[in-house]
XYZ file of C-alpha atoms in Angstrom:
407
model
C -11.531 12.548 37.549
C -8.453 10.923 36.153
C -5.846 9.442 38.679
C -2.282 8.469 37.627
C 0.971 8.512 39.037
C 3.872 11.272 38.202
C 5.557 8.512 35.975
C 2.272 8.105 34.064
C 1.890 12.001 33.719
C 5.481 11.901 32.478
C 4.966 9.229 30.115
C 1.840 10.923 28.672
C 3.392 14.622 28.067
C 6.537 13.111 26.463
C 4.333 10.485 24.246
C 2.627 13.042 22.284
C 2.036 17.033 21.841
C 0.561 19.064 24.957
C -2.576 19.565 23.301
C -3.274 15.880 22.448
C -2.296 14.839 25.667
C -4.399 17.405 27.469
C -7.312 16.099 25.523
C -6.661 12.604 26.482
C -6.762 13.960 30.065
C -9.958 15.686 29.577
C -8.500 19.305 30.483
C -6.607 22.217 28.467
C -3.094 22.369 27.652
C -2.625 25.071 30.113
C -4.507 23.001 32.766
C -1.959 20.358 32.096
C 0.873 22.530 32.350
C -0.111 23.539 35.597
C -0.718 20.030 36.818
C 2.969 19.301 35.648
C 4.488 22.289 37.473
C 2.410 21.228 40.537
C 3.630 17.768 40.799
C 7.255 18.724 39.456
C 7.206 17.007 36.027
C 9.218 18.447 33.333
C 7.528 18.957 29.962
C 8.947 19.267 26.345
C 10.156 22.530 25.519
C 8.729 24.599 22.756
C 9.490 23.355 19.336
C 10.242 19.776 20.510
C 7.595 18.205 18.527
C 8.389 20.180 15.486
C 11.760 18.487 15.608
C 10.512 15.179 16.279
C 8.242 15.376 13.117
C 11.112 16.637 10.970
C 12.805 13.642 11.892
C 15.459 14.667 14.459
C 15.978 13.435 18.011
C 15.729 16.373 20.483
C 16.939 16.074 23.989
C 14.341 14.294 26.240
C 14.276 14.765 29.959
C 14.967 12.270 32.522
C 12.182 11.478 34.906
C 13.232 11.850 38.373
C 11.522 10.621 41.604
C 10.625 12.557 44.525
C 10.473 12.049 48.308
C 7.091 13.402 48.889
C 4.218 10.917 48.609
C 1.595 13.576 47.935
C 3.014 14.539 44.620
C 3.157 11.032 43.331
C -0.724 10.899 43.232
C -2.055 13.000 40.291
C -5.471 13.927 40.035
C -6.845 15.517 36.953
C -10.154 16.801 36.984
C -11.713 17.989 33.750
C -14.042 20.544 33.075
C -16.827 18.083 32.725
C -15.766 15.683 35.789
C -19.040 16.245 37.460
C -21.405 16.310 34.566
C -24.489 14.077 34.724
C -24.299 11.084 32.574
C -26.710 12.154 30.169
C -25.166 15.426 29.623
C -21.237 13.846 29.480
C -22.751 11.560 26.627
C -24.317 14.344 24.857
C -21.108 16.374 24.893
C -18.920 13.112 23.890
C -21.166 12.459 21.017
C -21.332 15.988 19.858
C -17.322 16.304 19.905
C -17.238 12.913 17.749
C -19.674 14.438 15.214
C -17.610 17.610 14.965
C -14.469 15.713 14.141
C -15.927 14.129 10.939
C -14.004 15.404 8.011
C -17.492 16.555 6.285
C -18.172 18.534 9.271
C -14.709 20.763 9.365
C -15.398 24.632 9.607
C -12.939 26.604 7.279
C -12.983 30.169 7.638
C -12.441 32.249 4.627
C -10.647 35.330 5.992
C -9.995 37.144 2.853
C -13.279 36.482 1.233
C -16.083 39.280 1.557
C -19.286 38.050 3.459
C -22.099 36.740 1.671
C -24.684 35.819 4.185
C -26.994 38.291 4.731
C -26.627 38.568 8.491
C -22.881 38.855 8.157
C -23.171 41.579 5.746
C -25.393 43.691 7.873
C -22.963 43.052 10.725
C -19.949 44.296 8.657
C -22.022 47.239 7.781
C -22.944 48.311 11.118
C -19.528 47.820 12.370
C -17.696 49.801 10.212
C -20.023 52.816 10.679
C -17.392 53.795 13.004
C -19.538 53.742 16.568
C -17.102 52.576 19.356
C -17.501 52.001 23.046
C -15.453 53.470 25.890
C -12.443 51.113 25.063
C -12.524 52.133 21.513
C -14.014 48.655 20.528
C -16.642 48.688 17.423
C -19.721 47.194 18.438
C -23.390 46.683 16.831
C -26.534 47.059 19.414
C -29.424 45.229 17.240
C -31.696 42.395 18.118
C -30.725 41.140 14.519
C -27.347 41.415 14.743
C -24.443 39.076 16.664
C -22.940 40.647 19.552
C -19.447 41.909 18.857
C -17.135 44.238 20.314
C -13.727 44.371 18.577
C -11.243 46.649 17.391
C -11.710 48.640 14.097
C -8.680 46.723 12.463
C -10.067 43.395 13.262
C -13.883 43.658 11.904
C -13.018 41.906 8.640
C -11.780 38.709 10.616
C -14.542 38.918 13.237
C -17.415 39.049 10.475
C -15.667 35.952 8.720
C -15.643 34.125 11.931
C -19.210 34.976 12.367
C -20.522 34.180 9.074
C -18.537 30.589 9.163
C -20.038 29.952 12.516
C -23.713 30.763 11.431
C -23.365 28.930 8.303
C -22.263 25.761 10.323
C -24.961 26.309 12.876
C -27.640 26.188 10.079
C -26.350 23.243 8.622
C -26.503 21.569 12.072
C -30.252 22.563 12.470
C -29.490 25.487 14.805
C -31.680 28.576 14.257
C -30.693 32.168 14.536
C -33.373 34.458 15.447
C -33.835 38.020 16.627
C -33.361 38.274 20.221
C -34.423 40.920 23.052
C -31.017 42.762 22.546
C -29.007 40.739 20.126
C -28.922 37.909 17.728
C -30.066 34.581 19.437
C -29.174 30.948 18.765
C -31.633 28.405 19.179
C -29.674 25.080 20.136
C -31.743 21.908 20.896
C -34.762 24.129 22.001
C -32.535 26.412 24.211
C -31.972 30.110 23.366
C -28.277 31.002 23.707
C -26.739 34.414 23.202
C -23.224 34.075 21.859
C -20.774 37.121 21.897
C -17.305 37.457 20.082
C -15.031 39.963 21.557
C -11.732 41.206 21.818
C -9.565 41.519 25.223
C -7.972 45.025 25.899
C -5.114 45.724 27.803
C -5.633 48.498 30.317
C -2.673 51.116 30.491
C -2.074 54.566 32.215
C -3.662 57.487 29.982
C -1.376 59.476 27.883
C -2.622 62.863 27.117
C -3.417 63.777 23.652
C -2.202 66.704 21.854
C -5.880 68.398 22.139
C -5.498 67.691 26.033
C -2.033 68.991 26.349
C -3.225 72.514 24.617
C -6.374 72.583 26.767
C -4.203 72.194 29.966
C -1.713 74.962 28.436
C -4.465 77.262 27.735
C -6.081 76.576 31.133
C -2.916 77.350 33.033
C -2.626 80.574 31.116
C -6.019 81.652 31.886
C -5.281 80.745 35.578
C -2.220 83.278 35.067
C -4.071 85.826 33.794
C -6.929 85.279 36.516
C -9.404 84.975 34.010
C -11.518 82.595 36.005
C -14.674 82.208 33.744
C -12.181 80.801 30.763
C -10.577 78.593 33.253
C -13.829 76.909 34.378
C -14.854 76.713 30.920
C -11.506 75.027 29.794
C -11.990 72.407 32.434
C -12.790 68.792 30.978
C -12.105 65.566 33.011
C -9.589 63.347 31.602
C -9.693 59.478 31.632
C -7.485 57.487 33.926
C -6.674 54.544 31.788
C -6.322 53.971 28.174
C -7.285 50.589 26.757
C -5.359 49.093 24.022
C -6.534 46.063 21.932
C -4.783 43.143 21.980
C -5.826 41.185 18.908
C -7.076 38.342 20.802
C -10.584 37.341 20.147
C -12.903 35.015 22.181
C -16.274 33.714 21.687
C -18.306 33.130 24.934
C -21.790 32.448 26.148
C -23.414 35.600 27.356
C -25.263 35.585 30.725
C -24.179 31.570 31.043
C -24.959 29.739 34.195
C -22.779 27.647 35.935
C -23.239 24.432 34.294
C -19.606 22.448 34.243
C -19.470 22.749 30.576
C -17.228 24.836 28.556
C -18.828 28.459 27.875
C -15.664 30.451 26.237
C -13.294 29.723 23.602
C -10.298 31.957 22.916
C -7.164 32.790 20.960
C -4.161 30.984 22.132
C -0.521 30.845 21.083
C -0.967 27.694 18.991
C -4.665 27.922 17.926
C -6.649 30.793 16.433
C -10.552 31.196 17.130
C -11.328 30.311 13.722
C -9.894 26.775 14.287
C -12.190 26.035 17.316
C -15.505 26.417 15.764
C -16.112 22.858 15.555
C -15.432 22.839 19.453
C -17.824 25.814 20.024
C -20.725 24.031 18.094
C -20.172 20.798 20.156
C -20.015 23.026 23.617
C -23.385 24.625 22.435
C -24.864 21.254 22.159
C -23.506 20.271 25.601
C -24.675 23.577 27.251
C -28.013 23.230 25.678
C -28.145 19.660 27.215
C -26.727 20.749 30.746
C -29.328 23.505 30.809
C -32.328 21.138 29.998
C -30.966 18.921 32.968
C -30.756 21.847 35.284
C -34.282 22.559 34.459
C -35.312 19.007 34.899
C -33.486 18.938 38.176
C -35.304 22.013 39.398
C -38.643 20.585 38.323
C -37.800 17.629 40.337
C -36.949 19.543 43.469
C -40.018 21.583 42.706
C -42.223 18.297 42.832
C -40.433 16.888 45.853
C -40.960 20.497 47.818
C -44.522 20.113 46.795
C -44.873 16.750 47.955
C -42.988 17.435 51.222
C -45.508 20.206 51.714
C -48.328 18.079 50.974
C -47.465 15.322 53.444
C -46.561 17.961 56.274
C -50.235 19.477 55.633
C -51.752 15.911 55.944
C -49.694 15.162 59.142
C -50.795 18.607 60.419
C -54.436 18.004 59.696
C -54.289 14.454 61.200
C -52.743 15.897 64.490
C -55.369 18.679 64.509
C -58.237 15.981 63.912
C -56.848 13.572 66.670
C -56.634 16.641 68.959
C -60.500 17.777 68.127
C -61.049 14.036 68.833
C -59.561 14.236 72.285
C -61.267 17.196 73.144
C -64.740 15.644 72.269
C -63.771 12.657 74.295
C -62.480 14.959 77.119
C -65.580 16.915 77.112
C -67.777 13.752 77.565
C -65.552 12.565 80.329
C -65.735 15.694 82.152
C -69.298 15.643 81.803
C -69.746 12.072 82.981
C -67.535 12.844 86.262
C -69.542 15.967 86.839
C -72.996 14.312 86.305
C -71.808 11.511 88.815
C -70.661 13.965 91.461
C -73.646 16.345 91.107
C -75.871 13.128 91.593
C -74.092 12.172 94.674
C -74.352 15.559 96.084
C -78.006 16.050 95.461
C -78.693 12.670 96.916
C -76.814 13.975 100.255
C -78.502 17.161 100.331
C -82.102 15.831 99.733
C -81.452 13.036 102.537
C -80.324 15.715 104.952
C -83.237 17.990 104.378
C -86.829 16.904 104.365
C -89.121 18.253 101.833
C -91.641 20.309 103.751
C -88.888 22.204 105.625
C -86.788 23.226 102.675
C -86.861 27.026 102.000
C -87.660 28.379 98.839
C -84.059 29.376 97.456
C -83.121 25.797 98.401
C -85.709 24.062 96.299
C -84.824 26.440 93.355
C -81.333 25.523 93.798
C -81.923 21.794 93.929
C -84.521 22.095 90.881
C -81.805 23.714 88.758
C -79.119 21.261 90.008
C -81.442 18.266 88.933
C -82.022 19.846 85.639
C -78.093 20.288 85.213
C -77.895 16.609 86.278
C -80.104 15.630 83.615
C -78.296 17.697 81.004
C -75.177 16.276 81.895
C -76.424 12.687 81.753
C -78.156 13.205 78.478
C -74.679 14.504 77.106
C -73.004 11.602 78.079
C -75.769 9.229 77.086
C -75.722 7.196 73.624
C -78.351 9.607 72.156
C -76.216 12.588 73.349
C -73.398 11.222 71.865
C -74.968 10.708 68.469
C -76.181 14.149 68.599
C -72.861 15.723 68.996
C -71.222 13.482 66.331
C -73.826 14.525 63.816
C -72.664 18.283 64.483
C -69.314 17.708 63.086
C -67.034 15.015 61.022
C -64.647 14.188 63.573
C -65.361 10.516 63.246
C -66.804 10.316 59.674
C -65.451 7.856 56.819
C -61.684 8.981 56.068
C -60.837 10.163 52.678
C -58.962 7.694 50.486
C -55.303 8.989 49.858
C -54.209 10.170 46.579
C -52.552 7.682 44.432
C -48.598 7.699 44.307
C -47.217 9.011 41.315
C -44.274 6.827 41.536
C -41.907 9.698 42.135
C -39.025 9.241 44.473
C -37.606 11.937 46.521
C -33.733 13.137 46.465
């Protein structure tokens, strides 16, 4: 994030062309214009810098202070302001490389395609196959994903050919994908598409549709309902007009805070943005790798927390089992003591020869019970109980720490 005052923003946009000022601020020229409007900072009119470069002295706006303190603090957040440091470094290095003179990509718009992939693409697009918007497209795992108006096929193929050649020069590999040609950039598979924007307008009936409607009305007048039904055909509600504005984008892109779309603008055509596209692909690949690494780190953290929770649960269950083991011995000890006292009182109160048989049987059973409880609480009985389980066995050694720290 870049922070500045209104005065600094004014000086920035009036010191260099808007595109260069926006690049310095880390956003697009459209985004910088919106920031200026939001903070009431005037911007140079169209043609201002052409006059400056021609040696003329065009009128420059006067900076005026405002009374609202919130407008004086300008915060500019570029598309990569929240990128991880590793991804941001990759993006900066890729942009520096793409600005080298020997890396400049020139698109030969008037030359026929030479690259086999571009030749096949041109042949497929010119077969006349169009979608519901009237855009030519090629559906083939070996072909670049394209949807453009038929009159812009040649320009599209030239851009695709230049892009593929430059990508191969940088070590990127174009392979057959599941549905479309796939670019492998730094080990990551990316599907690029080149499309044309369309404008939706209310549908205008064709002459064929007008004739059909007239015939249907006549059939209705003649009460020829069979012909009336056969002449029915649904008409579209909208027509789509090609605008000539092309754009490249990453298909099925993830939100990674990196640029994934490059389009024609009023000042720059798509063929002049191919170096930015390749730099963006490298950054996207790095961001995707970082996202995967982050996911793996979170997965390891989650498993580690699960293991810790399982160990804590096992320790709690073990402690409960030990307490239960001890509690049973204590209960037996108390019961044995009470039983011995009870038996002593019974025997002293009732002489032996006068005891009834049932009384004798009860006393005999109670004496055996007392002996069992006494044995249960003795050292020998305790050892026998411990031998039947591992409640007090040697504790297993904890696993070695892998050195991984949780988020």
